[in-house]
CSV table of C-alpha atoms in Angstrom, one decimal:
chain,number,residue,atom,x,y,z
C,1,MET,CA,-31.2,12.8,-36.1
C,2,ARG,CA,-28.6,15.2,-34.9
C,3,GLU,CA,-25.1,13.4,-32.9
C,4,ILE,CA,-24.7,15.7,-29.3
C,5,LEU,CA,-21.6,14.0,-27.7
C,6,ILE,CA,-20.6,14.8,-24.3
C,7,VAL,CA,-17.3,13.6,-23.5
C,8,GLY,CA,-17.7,13.9,-19.2
C,9,GLY,CA,-20.6,12.6,-16.8
C,10,GLY,CA,-19.4,15.2,-14.4
C,11,TYR,CA,-21.0,18.6,-13.0
C,12,ALA,CA,-21.1,20.1,-16.0
C,13,GLY,CA,-22.1,16.9,-18.5
C,14,PHE,CA,-24.6,15.5,-16.3
C,15,TYR,CA,-26.6,18.9,-16.1
C,16,THR,CA,-26.1,19.6,-19.7
C,17,ALA,CA,-27.4,16.1,-20.5
C,18,TRP,CA,-29.8,16.2,-17.9
C,19,GLY,CA,-31.2,20.0,-19.2
C,20,LEU,CA,-30.6,18.7,-22.8
C,21,GLU,CA,-33.6,15.5,-22.2
C,22,LYS,CA,-36.1,18.3,-21.0
C,23,LYS,CA,-35.2,20.9,-23.3
C,24,LEU,CA,-34.7,18.6,-27.0
C,25,ARG,CA,-37.7,18.3,-28.9
C,26,HIS,CA,-38.9,14.1,-30.0
C,27,GLY,CA,-36.7,13.1,-32.2
C,28,GLU,CA,-34.6,16.3,-32.6
C,29,ALA,CA,-31.5,15.0,-31.8
C,30,ARG,CA,-29.7,11.9,-30.0
C,31,VAL,CA,-27.4,12.5,-26.9
C,32,THR,CA,-24.2,10.8,-25.9
C,33,VAL,CA,-22.1,10.8,-22.2
C,34,VAL,CA,-18.7,9.3,-22.8
C,35,ASP,CA,-17.2,8.6,-19.5
C,36,PRO,CA,-15.3,5.6,-17.5
C,37,ARG,CA,-17.4,6.1,-14.2
C,38,PRO,CA,-21.4,4.8,-15.0
C,39,TYR,CA,-22.3,7.8,-12.3
C,40,MET,CA,-21.7,11.3,-11.7
C,41,THR,CA,-19.2,11.5,-8.3
C,42,TYR,CA,-20.8,14.6,-5.4
C,43,GLN,CA,-17.7,16.4,-4.7
C,44,PRO,CA,-19.0,18.9,-1.6
C,45,PHE,CA,-19.7,15.1,0.0
C,46,LEU,CA,-17.1,13.3,0.2
C,47,PRO,CA,-15.5,15.3,3.1
C,48,GLU,CA,-18.1,14.0,4.8
C,49,VAL,CA,-18.6,10.7,2.9
C,50,LEU,CA,-15.0,10.1,4.6
C,51,ALA,CA,-16.6,10.6,7.9
C,52,GLY,CA,-19.3,8.4,7.7
C,53,SER,CA,-21.9,11.0,7.8
C,54,VAL,CA,-22.9,10.5,3.7
C,55,GLU,CA,-23.6,6.9,3.3
C,56,ALA,CA,-20.6,6.7,0.1
C,57,ARG,CA,-23.4,5.0,-2.9
C,58,HIS,CA,-25.3,8.9,-1.9
C,59,ALA,CA,-22.4,10.9,-3.0
C,60,ALA,CA,-22.8,9.5,-6.2
C,61,VAL,CA,-25.8,10.1,-9.5
C,62,SER,CA,-26.1,7.6,-11.4
C,63,LEU,CA,-26.6,8.3,-14.9
C,64,ARG,CA,-28.3,5.5,-16.4
C,65,ARG,CA,-30.6,6.0,-13.6
C,66,HIS,CA,-31.7,9.7,-13.9
C,67,LEU,CA,-29.9,10.3,-18.2
C,68,ARG,CA,-32.9,7.9,-19.1
C,69,ARG,CA,-33.2,8.9,-23.0
C,70,THR,CA,-29.9,9.4,-23.3
C,71,ARG,CA,-27.3,7.3,-24.3
C,72,VAL,CA,-24.0,6.7,-22.0
C,73,VAL,CA,-21.2,4.7,-23.1
C,74,ALA,CA,-18.0,3.5,-20.3
C,75,GLY,CA,-15.2,4.9,-21.7
C,76,THR,CA,-12.2,6.5,-21.7
C,77,VAL,CA,-11.9,9.5,-24.3
C,78,THR,CA,-8.0,9.6,-25.7
C,79,GLU,CA,-8.3,11.6,-28.4
C,80,ILE,CA,-10.6,14.6,-29.6
C,81,ARG,CA,-9.9,15.5,-33.7
C,82,ASN,CA,-12.9,17.6,-34.3
C,83,SER,CA,-11.2,17.9,-38.2
C,84,GLY,CA,-12.9,14.9,-38.6
C,85,ARG,CA,-15.9,15.2,-35.8
C,86,THR,CA,-14.6,12.6,-34.3
C,87,VAL,CA,-13.3,11.0,-30.5
C,88,THR,CA,-11.6,8.4,-29.5
C,89,VAL,CA,-13.2,5.9,-26.6
C,90,ARG,CA,-11.1,3.7,-24.7
C,91,PRO,CA,-13.3,1.1,-22.8
C,92,GLU,CA,-12.1,-0.6,-20.0
C,93,ARG,CA,-12.0,-3.8,-22.3
C,94,GLY,CA,-11.8,-4.4,-25.6
C,95,PRO,CA,-10.2,-2.2,-29.1
C,96,ASP,CA,-10.4,1.7,-28.9
C,97,HIS,CA,-13.1,3.0,-31.3
C,98,GLN,CA,-14.1,6.6,-32.8
C,99,LEU,CA,-17.2,8.2,-32.3
C,100,SER,CA,-19.1,10.8,-35.1
C,101,TYR,CA,-20.7,13.5,-33.1
C,102,ASP,CA,-22.6,16.2,-35.1
C,103,MET,CA,-22.0,18.5,-32.2
C,104,LEU,CA,-19.8,17.8,-29.3
C,105,VAL,CA,-19.6,19.7,-25.7
C,106,VAL,CA,-16.6,19.0,-23.6
C,107,THR,CA,-17.0,18.3,-19.7
C,108,ALA,CA,-14.1,15.9,-18.7
C,109,GLY,CA,-13.1,17.4,-15.5
C,110,ALA,CA,-10.0,18.0,-14.1
C,111,VAL,CA,-6.9,15.9,-12.9
C,112,THR,CA,-5.2,15.7,-9.9
C,113,ARG,CA,-2.1,17.8,-9.5
C,114,THR,CA,0.5,15.5,-8.4
C,115,PHE,CA,4.9,16.0,-8.2
C,116,PRO,CA,7.4,13.6,-8.9
C,117,ILE,CA,7.5,13.3,-4.5
C,118,PRO,CA,9.6,10.1,-3.6
C,119,GLY,CA,6.6,8.3,-2.3
C,120,LEU,CA,4.1,9.7,-3.1
C,121,GLY,CA,2.4,7.4,-5.3
C,122,GLU,CA,3.2,4.5,-3.6
C,123,GLN,CA,2.0,5.9,-0.3
C,124,ALA,CA,-0.7,8.2,-0.8
C,125,PHE,CA,-4.8,8.2,-1.7
C,126,GLY,CA,-6.5,11.5,-4.0
C,127,LEU,CA,-9.9,12.8,-2.9
C,128,LYS,CA,-10.7,13.8,-6.0
C,129,HIS,CA,-13.9,9.8,-5.9
C,130,VAL,CA,-15.9,8.6,-4.0
C,131,GLU,CA,-13.6,5.3,-3.9
C,132,GLU,CA,-10.4,7.6,-3.0
C,133,ALA,CA,-13.1,8.9,0.4
C,134,VAL,CA,-14.3,5.2,1.2
C,135,ALA,CA,-10.8,3.4,1.5
C,136,ILE,CA,-9.3,6.8,3.6
C,137,ARG,CA,-12.0,6.0,5.8
C,138,ASP,CA,-12.0,2.8,6.7
C,139,ARG,CA,-7.9,2.8,6.1
C,140,LEU,CA,-8.2,5.6,9.8
C,141,LEU,CA,-10.6,2.8,11.3
C,142,THR,CA,-8.3,0.2,10.6
C,143,SER,CA,-5.8,2.1,12.0
C,144,PHE,CA,-7.9,2.5,15.3
C,145,ASP,CA,-8.3,-1.3,15.4
C,146,ARG,CA,-4.4,-1.9,14.9
C,147,ALA,CA,-3.6,-0.2,17.6
C,148,ALA,CA,-5.8,-0.1,19.6
C,149,ALA,CA,-3.9,-4.0,19.3
C,150,LEU,CA,-0.6,-3.2,20.2
C,151,PRO,CA,1.9,-1.4,23.7
C,152,ARG,CA,2.7,2.6,22.9
C,153,GLY,CA,6.0,3.0,20.4
C,154,PRO,CA,6.8,3.9,17.2
C,155,GLU,CA,4.6,1.8,15.4
C,156,ARG,CA,1.4,2.5,17.0
C,157,GLN,CA,2.0,6.2,16.5
C,158,LYS,CA,2.4,6.0,13.3
C,159,LEU,CA,-1.1,4.3,12.7
C,160,LEU,CA,-2.3,6.8,14.6
C,161,THR,CA,-0.6,9.7,12.3
C,162,VAL,CA,-2.5,11.7,9.7
C,163,THR,CA,-1.1,13.8,6.8
C,164,PHE,CA,-3.2,15.9,4.7
C,165,VAL,CA,-1.0,18.0,1.6
C,166,GLY,CA,-3.1,20.8,0.6
C,167,GLY,CA,-4.7,23.8,2.3
C,168,GLY,CA,-7.7,24.5,-0.8
C,169,PHE,CA,-11.4,23.7,0.3
C,170,SER,CA,-11.0,19.8,-0.4
C,171,GLY,CA,-8.3,19.2,1.9
C,172,VAL,CA,-9.4,21.8,4.7
C,173,GLU,CA,-12.7,20.3,4.6
C,174,GLY,CA,-11.4,16.5,4.6
C,175,PHE,CA,-8.7,17.7,7.2
C,176,GLY,CA,-11.5,19.1,9.2
C,177,GLU,CA,-13.9,15.5,8.9
C,178,LEU,CA,-11.9,13.4,9.1
C,179,LEU,CA,-9.8,14.9,12.6
C,180,SER,CA,-13.8,14.7,14.1
C,181,LEU,CA,-14.2,11.4,13.1
C,182,ALA,CA,-11.0,10.8,14.6
C,183,ALA,CA,-12.0,12.3,18.0
C,184,ALA,CA,-15.4,10.7,18.5
C,185,LEU,CA,-13.9,7.0,17.8
C,186,LEU,CA,-11.7,7.6,20.6
C,187,LYS,CA,-15.0,6.9,23.0
C,188,HIS,CA,-15.0,3.8,21.3
C,189,TYR,CA,-11.1,2.7,22.0
C,190,PRO,CA,-10.6,3.2,25.5
C,191,GLU,CA,-6.9,1.6,24.9
C,192,LEU,CA,-6.1,5.0,23.1
C,193,ASP,CA,-5.7,8.8,24.5
C,194,ALA,CA,-6.5,12.1,22.4
C,195,GLU,CA,-3.2,13.3,23.1
C,196,GLU,CA,-1.8,10.0,20.6
C,197,LEU,CA,-3.3,11.2,17.9
C,198,ASP,CA,-1.5,13.2,15.2
C,199,PHE,CA,-3.0,14.6,12.8
C,200,HIS,CA,-1.4,17.6,9.5
C,201,LEU,CA,-2.1,19.7,7.3
C,202,VAL,CA,0.6,20.4,5.5
C,203,GLU,CA,0.1,23.9,2.7
C,204,ALA,CA,2.8,25.7,0.1
C,205,ARG,CA,1.0,28.7,0.7
C,206,GLY,CA,1.3,31.5,3.7
C,207,ARG,CA,-2.9,30.4,4.4
C,208,ILE,CA,-5.4,27.8,4.0
C,209,LEU,CA,-8.5,28.3,1.7
C,210,PRO,CA,-7.6,31.1,-0.3
C,211,GLU,CA,-11.4,31.6,-1.4
C,212,VAL,CA,-12.4,33.2,1.7
C,213,THR,CA,-10.7,35.9,3.1
C,214,ASP,CA,-7.5,36.6,5.6
C,215,GLU,CA,-9.0,36.5,8.9
C,216,PRO,CA,-11.6,34.1,8.3
C,217,GLY,CA,-8.7,31.7,7.1
C,218,ALA,CA,-7.1,32.5,9.9
C,219,TRP,CA,-9.3,31.3,12.1
C,220,VAL,CA,-9.9,28.0,10.7
C,221,VAL,CA,-6.2,27.7,10.8
C,222,ARG,CA,-6.5,28.8,15.3
C,223,SER,CA,-9.8,26.3,15.2
C,224,LEU,CA,-7.8,23.3,13.9
C,225,GLU,CA,-4.7,23.5,16.2
C,226,ARG,CA,-7.3,24.1,19.0
C,227,ARG,CA,-8.7,21.0,18.2
C,228,GLY,CA,-4.7,19.2,18.7
C,229,ALA,CA,-4.8,19.7,14.5
C,230,LYS,CA,-0.8,21.1,13.7
C,231,VAL,CA,-0.7,23.0,10.1
C,232,HIS,CA,2.2,24.1,8.2
C,233,LEU,CA,1.8,26.8,6.5
C,234,ASN,CA,4.4,28.1,3.3
C,235,THR,CA,5.8,24.2,4.0
C,236,GLN,CA,6.0,21.5,1.2
C,237,LEU,CA,6.3,17.4,1.4
C,238,ASP,CA,9.3,16.6,-0.1
C,239,SER,CA,9.3,13.2,0.5
C,240,ALA,CA,7.1,9.9,1.7
C,241,GLU,CA,9.1,6.5,1.2
C,242,ASP,CA,7.3,3.7,3.5
C,243,GLY,CA,5.5,6.5,5.0
C,244,HIS,CA,8.0,8.2,6.3
C,245,VAL,CA,7.2,11.3,5.7
C,246,VAL,CA,10.2,15.0,5.0
C,247,LEU,CA,8.9,18.3,5.3
C,248,SER,CA,10.8,21.9,3.2
C,249,ASN,CA,10.5,22.7,7.3
C,250,GLY,CA,12.7,20.4,8.7
C,251,GLN,CA,10.3,18.3,10.3
C,252,GLU,CA,10.2,14.5,9.9
C,253,TYR,CA,8.1,11.5,11.4
C,254,GLU,CA,6.1,8.8,10.2
C,255,SER,CA,2.2,8.7,8.9
C,256,GLY,CA,0.4,5.8,8.5
C,257,LEU,CA,-2.2,7.8,6.6
C,258,ILE,CA,-1.6,10.2,3.9
C,259,VAL,CA,-3.9,12.4,1.8
C,260,TRP,CA,-2.6,14.3,-1.2
C,261,ALA,CA,-5.3,16.9,-2.3
C,262,ALA,CA,-3.2,19.6,-3.6
C,263,GLY,CA,-5.2,21.0,-6.8
C,264,ASN,CA,-6.2,20.3,-9.6
C,265,ALA,CA,-4.5,20.0,-13.0
C,266,SER,CA,-6.1,20.2,-16.4
C,267,ASN,CA,-7.6,16.9,-18.1
C,268,PRO,CA,-4.6,15.8,-21.1
C,269,ILE,CA,-7.1,14.7,-23.3
C,270,VAL,CA,-7.8,18.6,-23.6
C,271,HIS,CA,-4.5,19.7,-22.6
C,272,ASN,CA,-2.2,17.3,-25.0
C,273,HIS,CA,-4.7,15.3,-27.2
C,274,THR,CA,-6.9,17.4,-28.8
C,275,ASP,CA,-6.8,19.9,-31.8
C,276,LEU,CA,-9.2,22.6,-30.6
C,277,PRO,CA,-7.9,25.9,-29.2
C,278,VAL,CA,-6.4,25.4,-25.9
C,279,ASP,CA,-4.5,28.6,-23.6
C,280,GLU,CA,-1.2,28.4,-21.9
C,281,ARG,CA,-3.0,26.7,-18.8
C,282,GLY,CA,-3.8,23.6,-21.2
C,283,LEU,CA,-7.8,24.9,-21.6
C,284,LEU,CA,-9.9,25.0,-23.4
C,285,VAL,CA,-10.4,28.7,-24.7
C,286,VAL,CA,-14.2,29.6,-24.6
C,287,ARG,CA,-16.9,32.6,-25.0
C,288,ALA,CA,-18.2,34.1,-23.0
C,289,ASP,CA,-21.6,31.9,-24.4
C,290,LEU,CA,-19.6,28.4,-23.6
C,291,ARG,CA,-19.0,27.7,-27.6
C,292,VAL,CA,-15.0,26.7,-28.0
C,293,GLY,CA,-13.4,30.1,-29.8
C,294,THR,CA,-12.8,33.5,-29.0
C,295,ASP,CA,-15.2,36.4,-29.9
C,296,THR,CA,-14.2,37.0,-33.2
C,297,GLU,CA,-14.0,33.1,-34.0
C,298,ALA,CA,-16.2,30.6,-32.9
C,299,VAL,CA,-15.1,26.9,-33.3
C,300,PRO,CA,-19.1,25.1,-35.1
C,301,ASP,CA,-20.6,23.7,-33.0
C,302,VAL,CA,-17.9,23.1,-30.4
C,303,TRP,CA,-18.9,24.1,-26.4
C,304,ALA,CA,-17.1,23.4,-23.2
C,305,ALA,CA,-17.8,24.6,-19.7
C,306,GLY,CA,-16.1,23.1,-16.6
C,307,ASP,CA,-12.6,22.9,-14.7
C,308,ASP,CA,-11.0,22.2,-18.3
C,309,ALA,CA,-12.8,25.5,-19.9
C,310,ALA,CA,-11.4,29.4,-19.7
C,311,VAL,CA,-15.1,30.7,-19.2
C,312,PRO,CA,-14.8,34.3,-18.7
C,313,ASP,CA,-16.0,35.6,-15.2
C,314,LEU,CA,-18.7,38.3,-16.4
C,315,ALA,CA,-19.9,38.9,-12.7
C,316,ALA,CA,-16.0,39.8,-12.1
C,317,GLY,CA,-16.1,43.0,-13.5
C,318,ARG,CA,-12.1,43.2,-14.8
C,319,PRO,CA,-11.3,41.7,-17.9
C,320,GLY,CA,-9.2,38.5,-18.6
C,321,ALA,CA,-10.7,37.2,-15.5
C,322,HIS,CA,-12.3,34.1,-15.8
C,323,THR,CA,-14.9,31.4,-13.3
C,324,VAL,CA,-12.7,29.7,-10.6
C,325,PRO,CA,-13.2,25.7,-11.7
C,326,ASN,CA,-15.5,24.7,-8.7
C,327,ALA,CA,-19.4,22.9,-8.8
C,328,GLN,CA,-20.9,26.3,-7.4
C,329,HIS,CA,-19.6,26.9,-11.2
C,330,ALA,CA,-20.2,23.8,-13.5
C,331,VAL,CA,-23.3,23.1,-12.1
C,332,ARG,CA,-24.7,25.9,-13.0
C,333,GLN,CA,-22.4,26.6,-17.0
C,334,GLY,CA,-24.1,22.7,-17.4
C,335,LYS,CA,-27.5,23.9,-17.4
C,336,ARG,CA,-26.4,27.4,-19.7
C,337,LEU,CA,-25.0,24.9,-21.4
C,338,ALA,CA,-27.8,23.0,-22.5
C,339,LYS,CA,-30.4,26.3,-22.7
C,340,ASN,CA,-27.6,27.3,-25.7
C,341,ILE,CA,-27.3,24.3,-27.5
C,342,VAL,CA,-31.1,24.1,-27.6
C,343,ALA,CA,-31.2,27.9,-28.6
C,344,THR,CA,-29.1,27.3,-31.9
C,345,LEU,CA,-30.7,24.4,-32.6
C,346,HIS,CA,-34.0,26.3,-33.0
C,347,GLY,CA,-32.7,29.6,-34.3
C,348,ARG,CA,-32.7,31.5,-31.4
C,349,SER,CA,-29.4,33.4,-30.0
C,350,THR,CA,-27.5,32.4,-27.3
C,351,LYS,CA,-27.0,33.7,-23.4
C,352,ASN,CA,-23.8,34.7,-21.8
C,353,TYR,CA,-22.7,32.4,-19.0
C,354,VAL,CA,-23.0,34.9,-16.1
C,355,HIS,CA,-23.0,34.1,-12.1
C,356,HIS,CA,-22.3,36.2,-8.8
C,357,SER,CA,-21.7,34.5,-6.4
C,358,LEU,CA,-23.7,33.1,-3.7
C,359,GLY,CA,-20.3,32.7,-0.9
C,360,VAL,CA,-18.3,30.0,0.0
C,361,VAL,CA,-18.9,27.6,2.5
C,362,ALA,CA,-17.0,25.0,4.6
C,363,THR,CA,-17.5,21.8,6.7
C,364,LEU,CA,-14.9,21.6,9.6
C,365,GLY,CA,-16.0,18.7,10.8
C,366,MET,CA,-19.2,17.5,12.9
C,367,GLY,CA,-21.1,20.5,14.1
C,368,ARG,CA,-18.0,23.3,12.6
C,369,GLY,CA,-18.1,25.2,9.8
C,370,ILE,CA,-17.2,28.7,8.2
C,371,PHE,CA,-19.8,30.8,5.5
C,372,GLN,CA,-18.2,34.0,3.8
C,373,TYR,CA,-20.3,36.0,1.5
C,374,ARG,CA,-18.9,39.2,0.5
C,375,ARG,CA,-18.1,40.8,4.1
C,376,LEU,CA,-20.6,38.9,6.3
C,377,VAL,CA,-18.3,35.9,7.9
C,378,ILE,CA,-20.4,32.9,9.6
C,379,LYS,CA,-18.2,30.5,12.0
C,380,GLY,CA,-19.3,27.4,13.8
C,381,LEU,CA,-23.0,25.3,14.0
C,382,PRO,CA,-24.3,28.2,12.0
C,383,ALA,CA,-22.5,27.5,9.4
C,384,TRP,CA,-22.1,23.7,9.3
C,385,LEU,CA,-25.8,23.9,9.3
C,386,MET,CA,-26.0,26.5,6.4
C,387,HIS,CA,-23.2,24.0,4.4
C,388,ARG,CA,-25.6,20.7,5.2
C,389,GLY,CA,-28.6,23.1,4.1
C,390,TYR,CA,-27.2,24.0,0.8
C,391,HIS,CA,-25.7,20.8,0.0
C,392,VAL,CA,-28.9,19.1,0.1
C,393,LEU,CA,-30.6,21.0,-1.7
C,394,ALA,CA,-27.8,21.2,-4.6
C,395,VAL,CA,-27.4,17.5,-4.8
C,396,PRO,CA,-29.5,16.5,-8.1
C,397,THR,CA,-32.6,14.4,-7.9
C,398,TRP,CA,-35.0,14.7,-4.7
C,399,GLU,CA,-34.0,10.2,-4.9
C,400,ARG,CA,-30.9,11.4,-3.7
C,401,LYS,CA,-31.9,14.0,-1.3
C,402,ILE,CA,-33.9,12.1,0.5
C,403,ARG,CA,-31.7,9.3,1.3
C,404,VAL,CA,-29.2,11.7,2.8
C,405,LEU,CA,-31.5,13.4,4.6
C,406,ALA,CA,-32.1,9.4,6.0
C,407,VAL,CA,-29.1,8.5,6.7
C,408,TRP,CA,-28.3,12.2,8.7
C,409,LEU,CA,-31.2,11.7,10.6
C,410,THR,CA,-30.4,8.5,11.5
C,411,ALA,CA,-27.1,9.7,11.8
C,412,ALA,CA,-28.4,12.2,15.1
C,413,LEU,CA,-30.2,9.3,17.2
C,414,TYR,CA,-27.5,6.5,16.8
C,415,GLY,CA,-24.4,8.3,16.3
C,416,ARG,CA,-21.6,7.5,13.0
C,417,ASP,CA,-21.6,4.3,11.6
C,418,ILE,CA,-17.7,3.2,12.9
C,419,VAL,CA,-17.8,-0.7,10.7
C,420,SER,CA,-14.2,-0.4,8.6
C,421,LEU,CA,-14.5,-2.7,5.1
C,422,ALA,CA,-11.4,-2.3,3.6
C,423,SER,CA,-11.1,-5.6,3.3
C,424,VAL,CA,-13.6,-5.9,-0.1
C,425,GLN,CA,-10.4,-4.6,-1.3
C,426,ARG,CA,-9.6,-7.2,-1.5
C,427,PRO,CA,-12.5,-9.7,-1.7
C,428,ARG,CA,-11.3,-12.9,-2.8
C,429,GLU,CA,-8.6,-13.0,0.3
C,430,ALA,CA,-10.8,-14.3,3.1
C,431,PHE,CA,-12.3,-17.3,0.1
C,432,VAL,CA,-8.3,-18.2,-1.4
C,433,SER,CA,-7.1,-18.4,2.3
C,434,ARG,CA,-10.2,-19.5,4.1
C,435,GLY,CA,-12.7,-21.1,1.9
C,436,ASN,CA,-10.3,-23.6,0.3
C,437,PRO,CA,-7.9,-26.3,2.3
C,438,ARG,CA,-5.0,-26.0,-0.4
C,439,ASN,CA,-4.5,-22.8,1.3
C,440,SER,CA,-5.4,-23.1,5.2
C,441,ASP,CA,-3.0,-23.3,7.8
C,442,GLU,CA,-4.8,-27.2,8.4
C,443,PRO,CA,-1.8,-29.6,9.0
C,444,ALA,CA,-1.0,-31.9,5.8
C,445,GLU,CA,-2.6,-34.8,6.9
C,446,MET,CA,-6.0,-33.1,7.5
C,447,LYS,CA,-6.0,-31.4,3.9
C,448,ALA,CA,-5.4,-35.3,2.9
C,449,ARG,CA,-8.5,-36.7,4.6
């Protein structure tokens, strides 16, 4: 039985495995997915997880539940050696081990791009995984609780100050949703005033949302500013030590919550730890049919898709163009990849990946959004409804679609859930400090009794 090994269980990896399960004949091949997380994160829902509009677990799709005929290996691939047809896997516990393959699919996904900015590693949250989205939401809710118990002053102001770095889709959607949540929270905190909220969006370029044209991007900036946000264009984060934000435009302030959403970088596994061909950006060189290699020479039995692959964009109409790293492409590349792998196993010819963009749509908070398809631009509530409609259809499996719709319907009737579970990040703290009398605040004579 042939071994098909998929490195990475994100969009492209999940849809490749899912498609292979449907198309492979019984006993024809065994499919293995290697990923450190046991689920695929549906990243377009992360901004709504921030705002509490989508339950965190509903933004994740279990690999083991939905890939029922695929072997799932929990671990991180640290090296790919195609010369020996092996990958090295590092589990969370135990020694590294090797897995062999007959056919390799690399869909490892990108990692968050960071820079050596003082304080960034100690203070900032990323926005790429569901755990990070939950932690950001809990931090904001906890900050509101703490600020309400303090008098006006620098400490209270720091708790109510939020900074997002990065003006791409991830940063702008997360920023807009968290701003919407903060505004909605005020009615539950009569001790706080709207003018105390201080939200900053920092972008190094002269505009945000590069996927849309200039005028819609400028409209989004104006919309955020009308809601009280401060948008800093052509500005970089210079320092964030102890929450003290220093911007390249000379502005300084204290921020209790810092979120880094300044783009992606190629996965170090692909960039540094493989003998497969990579380009100057550290991405795998991929043909239009998703085989690794060039048009003149392909690497036998090796395929790639998603954020780590430089996939030619045949729909762009210009030579040298590559598909942008987004979910719209990754999902469709995974589906095409599964079909092409099965075609080769059955002796048929492969087909090139071609996808014409369906447009871009972004949420900017409850009831606010923007959509653009070529020259057609839709703003406000209609765009927000289009965003929700598209993504509830796009999230894989009916089980997840129904769960998400149920949460939205409940929120429409009863509003958002504003409970913070920040203590879940320290689950033993209550037991150690209160449940164990040795660590309680009781007097020594009471402990002796």
